[in-house]
Amino acid sequence: AQSVTQLGSHVSVSEGALVLLRCNYSSSVPPYLFWYVQYPNQGLQLLLKYTSAATLVKGINGFEAEFKKSETSFHLTKPSAHMSDAAEYFCAVSDVYKLVFGAGTILRVKS
Amino acid sequence: NAGVTQTPKFQVLKTGQSMTLQCAQDMNHNSMYWYRQDPGMGLRLIYYSASEGTTDKGEVPNGYNVSRLNKREFSLRLESAAPSQTSVYFCASSDSLTGTGELFFGEGSRLTVL
């Protein structure tokens, strides 16, 4: 079965600083990988999706993620954090008929 | 365009009571899912329906049943609620039959079992 591991349950950055959220996957086949964001008291929404077309994937709100097969990683980055980025972020991998989610990383942005 | 609608948004039950969470999507999606979210554990799949007329167990199906009533609706039933089922429940849908497409989520149903 496919799985993902998110390193760090909480990440704190200053406004304007680089955001780096880590995700490693375990997959026996070329994976479809996703990052979702959840704002307080809301459902999840898609940030970006990797489908093997390109290793660097750009998403909404200035986020991007790079697929590195040799490291089995799909880390999420944003060059400059904004207060509105404070949320919980989930990495996910496709399995047969469904998505498997990581435990999530809560991003705090300090002013 | 409502997307995925879940009802109720909040519910408090006593141990042993039963209830049904309702979910409907208006995007003509084939696949529908029920997840539960618990702090530090991410989202865990309870049941899914890859297409109308089929349902399958996910990672944590014990204590739950589902019904894919039609293409639009997918309900989750707790027959005898337990405190361990206190959680936030999310319904989601996708136009993908293979699990590789985007999931669209409802706003969640917060359930407390006393």
Short mmCIF file of C-alpha atoms in Angstrom, two decimals:
data_model
loop_
_atom_site.label_atom_id
_atom_site.label_comp_id
_atom_site.label_asym_id
_atom_site.label_seq_id
_atom_site.Cartn_x
_atom_site.Cartn_y
_atom_site.Cartn_z
CA ALA A 1 0.00 0.00 0.00
CA GLN A 2 1.11 3.53 -0.68
CA SER A 3 1.90 5.90 2.17
CA VAL A 4 3.25 9.37 2.88
CA THR A 5 5.20 10.74 5.82
CA GLN A 6 5.15 14.43 6.68
CA LEU A 7 8.14 15.54 8.73
CA GLY A 8 7.18 18.04 11.40
CA SER A 9 3.68 18.34 12.79
CA HIS A 10 4.18 22.08 13.34
CA VAL A 11 6.28 24.59 11.40
CA SER A 12 6.67 28.23 12.38
CA VAL A 13 8.07 30.90 10.05
CA SER A 14 8.21 34.67 10.04
CA GLU A 15 6.22 36.65 7.52
CA GLY A 16 8.33 37.02 4.37
CA ALA A 17 10.48 33.96 5.13
CA LEU A 18 10.78 30.79 3.09
CA VAL A 19 8.20 28.11 3.72
CA LEU A 20 9.37 24.48 3.47
CA LEU A 21 7.02 21.62 4.33
CA ARG A 22 8.44 18.14 3.95
CA CYS A 23 6.79 15.05 2.52
CA ASN A 24 8.25 11.64 1.71
CA TYR A 25 6.28 8.97 -0.08
CA SER A 26 6.35 5.23 -0.34
CA SER A 27 5.03 3.87 -3.59
CA SER A 28 5.65 0.75 -5.60
CA VAL A 29 4.62 2.42 -8.83
CA PRO A 30 5.09 5.93 -10.26
CA PRO A 31 2.87 7.93 -7.94
CA TYR A 32 0.36 10.70 -8.28
CA LEU A 33 1.16 13.12 -5.45
CA PHE A 34 -0.90 15.96 -4.03
CA TRP A 35 -0.71 18.81 -1.57
CA TYR A 36 -3.93 20.02 0.05
CA VAL A 37 -4.51 22.94 2.41
CA GLN A 38 -7.10 23.23 5.16
CA TYR A 39 -8.04 26.58 6.66
CA PRO A 40 -9.71 26.58 10.09
CA ASN A 41 -13.17 25.05 10.14
CA GLN A 42 -13.12 24.30 6.43
CA GLY A 43 -12.70 21.31 4.18
CA LEU A 44 -9.50 20.61 2.26
CA GLN A 45 -8.71 22.23 -1.06
CA LEU A 46 -6.14 21.28 -3.66
CA LEU A 47 -2.90 23.27 -3.78
CA LEU A 48 -1.12 21.27 -6.47
CA LYS A 49 -0.80 17.86 -8.06
CA TYR A 50 2.11 15.88 -9.55
CA THR A 51 1.32 13.60 -12.45
CA SER A 52 4.80 12.94 -13.89
CA ALA A 53 4.48 15.58 -16.61
CA ALA A 54 7.08 17.80 -14.88
CA THR A 55 9.11 17.41 -11.71
CA LEU A 56 8.50 21.00 -10.57
CA VAL A 57 4.82 21.63 -10.02
CA LYS A 58 3.36 25.08 -9.49
CA GLY A 59 0.20 25.50 -7.49
CA ILE A 60 -2.08 28.19 -6.23
CA ASN A 61 -1.11 31.07 -3.92
CA GLY A 62 2.58 30.95 -4.94
CA PHE A 63 3.27 27.43 -3.71
CA GLU A 64 5.29 24.88 -5.62
CA ALA A 65 6.61 21.37 -5.03
CA GLU A 66 9.45 19.38 -6.53
CA PHE A 67 9.25 15.65 -7.17
CA LYS A 68 12.56 13.91 -6.44
CA LYS A 69 12.44 10.23 -7.23
CA SER A 70 15.91 9.52 -5.83
CA GLU A 71 14.87 10.93 -2.46
CA THR A 72 11.22 9.76 -2.66
CA SER A 73 10.29 13.31 -1.67
CA PHE A 74 7.70 15.88 -2.68
CA HIS A 75 8.43 18.91 -0.50
CA LEU A 76 6.22 22.01 -0.63
CA THR A 77 7.82 25.46 -0.78
CA LYS A 78 6.87 29.11 -0.99
CA PRO A 79 9.54 31.82 -1.27
CA SER A 80 7.84 34.35 1.00
CA ALA A 81 5.27 33.49 3.67
CA HIS A 82 2.17 35.58 4.13
CA MET A 83 -0.05 35.69 7.19
CA SER A 84 -2.86 34.21 5.12
CA ASP A 85 -0.78 31.04 4.58
CA ALA A 86 -1.39 29.96 8.18
CA ALA A 87 -3.25 26.66 7.83
CA GLU A 88 -2.77 22.91 7.96
CA TYR A 89 -1.16 21.27 4.96
CA PHE A 90 -1.55 17.67 3.89
CA CYS A 91 0.51 15.61 1.49
CA ALA A 92 -1.29 12.72 -0.21
CA VAL A 93 -0.50 9.86 -2.58
CA SER A 94 -2.86 8.03 -4.88
CA ASP A 95 -3.57 4.40 -4.13
CA VAL A 96 -5.98 2.12 -5.94
CA TYR A 97 -9.25 4.11 -6.24
CA LYS A 98 -8.39 6.47 -3.38
CA LEU A 99 -5.99 8.98 -1.81
CA VAL A 100 -3.87 8.26 1.26
CA PHE A 101 -3.08 11.32 3.37
CA GLY A 102 -0.20 12.18 5.64
CA ALA A 103 -0.70 13.31 9.23
CA GLY A 104 -0.56 16.99 8.31
CA THR A 105 1.69 19.95 9.13
CA ILE A 106 0.33 23.04 10.83
CA LEU A 107 2.00 26.18 9.48
CA ARG A 108 2.19 29.19 11.75
CA VAL A 109 3.23 32.54 10.32
CA LYS A 110 4.60 35.12 12.75
CA SER A 111 4.37 38.83 12.11
CA ASN B 1 -22.76 25.79 -7.45
CA ALA B 2 -22.83 24.06 -4.04
CA GLY B 3 -20.15 21.39 -4.71
CA VAL B 4 -20.20 18.86 -1.84
CA THR B 5 -22.81 19.39 0.85
CA GLN B 6 -22.74 17.59 4.20
CA THR B 7 -25.41 17.50 6.88
CA PRO B 8 -25.48 17.96 9.78
CA LYS B 9 -22.52 20.23 10.51
CA PHE B 10 -22.59 19.48 14.22
CA GLN B 11 -24.01 16.59 16.22
CA VAL B 12 -23.79 15.38 19.80
CA LEU B 13 -24.72 11.77 20.53
CA LYS B 14 -24.81 9.56 23.55
CA THR B 15 -22.99 6.24 23.51
CA GLY B 16 -25.12 3.64 21.75
CA GLN B 17 -27.22 6.06 19.73
CA SER B 18 -27.32 5.84 15.97
CA MET B 19 -27.19 8.50 13.30
CA THR B 20 -26.61 9.05 9.61
CA LEU B 21 -24.37 11.65 8.01
CA GLN B 22 -25.64 12.78 4.64
CA CYS B 23 -23.52 13.85 1.69
CA ALA B 24 -24.53 15.07 -1.73
CA GLN B 25 -22.50 16.37 -4.67
CA ASP B 26 -23.72 18.26 -7.70
CA MET B 27 -20.66 17.85 -9.93
CA ASN B 28 -21.72 14.56 -11.56
CA HIS B 29 -18.71 12.83 -10.03
CA ASN B 30 -18.36 9.07 -10.13
CA SER B 31 -16.38 8.52 -6.94
CA MET B 32 -17.28 9.49 -3.39
CA TYR B 33 -15.45 9.08 -0.10
CA TRP B 34 -15.89 9.35 3.64
CA TYR B 35 -12.86 10.33 5.73
CA ARG B 36 -12.46 11.05 9.41
CA GLN B 37 -9.98 13.59 10.72
CA ASP B 38 -8.39 13.32 14.15
CA PRO B 39 -5.60 15.53 15.54
CA GLY B 40 -2.15 14.31 14.53
CA MET B 41 -3.55 11.50 12.39
CA GLY B 42 -4.46 13.27 9.19
CA LEU B 43 -7.41 11.99 7.23
CA ARG B 44 -8.21 8.31 7.36
CA LEU B 45 -10.49 6.69 4.83
CA ILE B 46 -13.58 5.01 6.23
CA TYR B 47 -15.41 3.88 3.09
CA TYR B 48 -15.44 4.83 -0.54
CA SER B 49 -17.58 4.31 -3.59
CA ALA B 50 -15.61 4.24 -6.82
CA SER B 51 -18.78 4.34 -8.88
CA GLU B 52 -22.53 4.21 -8.41
CA GLY B 53 -23.56 0.82 -7.10
CA THR B 54 -20.25 -0.08 -5.48
CA THR B 55 -18.84 0.52 -2.01
CA ASP B 56 -15.60 -0.62 -0.42
CA LYS B 57 -13.94 -0.49 2.96
CA GLY B 58 -11.13 1.89 3.62
CA GLU B 59 -8.59 1.99 6.41
CA VAL B 60 -10.98 2.35 9.39
CA PRO B 61 -14.42 0.89 8.51
CA ASN B 62 -15.31 -0.75 11.83
CA GLY B 63 -18.46 0.69 13.39
CA TYR B 64 -19.66 2.31 10.18
CA ASN B 65 -21.88 1.47 7.23
CA VAL B 66 -22.44 3.35 4.00
CA SER B 67 -25.02 3.61 1.26
CA ARG B 68 -24.49 4.97 -2.23
CA LEU B 69 -28.07 5.98 -2.76
CA ASN B 70 -27.54 7.26 -6.29
CA LYS B 71 -24.78 9.03 -8.18
CA ARG B 72 -25.22 12.21 -6.13
CA GLU B 73 -25.60 10.88 -2.59
CA PHE B 74 -23.38 8.86 -0.26
CA SER B 75 -24.41 8.46 3.37
CA LEU B 76 -22.45 7.26 6.40
CA ARG B 77 -24.24 5.51 9.25
CA LEU B 78 -23.12 4.90 12.80
CA GLU B 79 -25.31 2.11 14.17
CA SER B 80 -24.15 2.28 17.80
CA ALA B 81 -21.97 5.30 18.45
CA ALA B 82 -18.89 5.03 20.67
CA PRO B 83 -16.70 7.78 22.18
CA SER B 84 -13.87 6.65 19.85
CA GLN B 85 -16.00 7.87 16.95
CA THR B 86 -15.79 11.46 18.16
CA SER B 87 -14.19 13.12 15.16
CA VAL B 88 -14.66 15.46 12.22
CA TYR B 89 -16.06 13.64 9.22
CA PHE B 90 -15.45 14.75 5.66
CA CYS B 91 -17.20 13.66 2.52
CA ALA B 92 -15.38 14.10 -0.77
CA SER B 93 -16.00 13.40 -4.42
CA SER B 94 -13.91 13.01 -7.57
CA ASP B 95 -14.50 12.53 -11.27
CA SER B 96 -11.65 10.02 -11.34
CA LEU B 97 -12.39 6.31 -11.16
CA THR B 98 -8.78 5.46 -10.28
CA GLY B 99 -8.02 7.71 -7.32
CA THR B 100 -5.73 9.98 -9.34
CA GLY B 101 -7.99 12.98 -9.64
CA GLU B 102 -8.64 15.96 -7.43
CA LEU B 103 -10.87 15.44 -4.43
CA PHE B 104 -13.51 18.03 -3.67
CA PHE B 105 -14.38 18.19 0.01
CA GLY B 106 -17.41 19.22 1.98
CA GLU B 107 -17.05 21.50 4.99
CA GLY B 108 -17.13 18.64 7.47
CA SER B 109 -19.44 17.27 10.15
CA ARG B 110 -18.23 17.55 13.71
CA LEU B 111 -19.48 14.63 15.81
CA THR B 112 -19.14 14.29 19.57
CA VAL B 113 -20.07 11.04 21.29
CA LEU B 114 -20.52 11.28 25.05
#
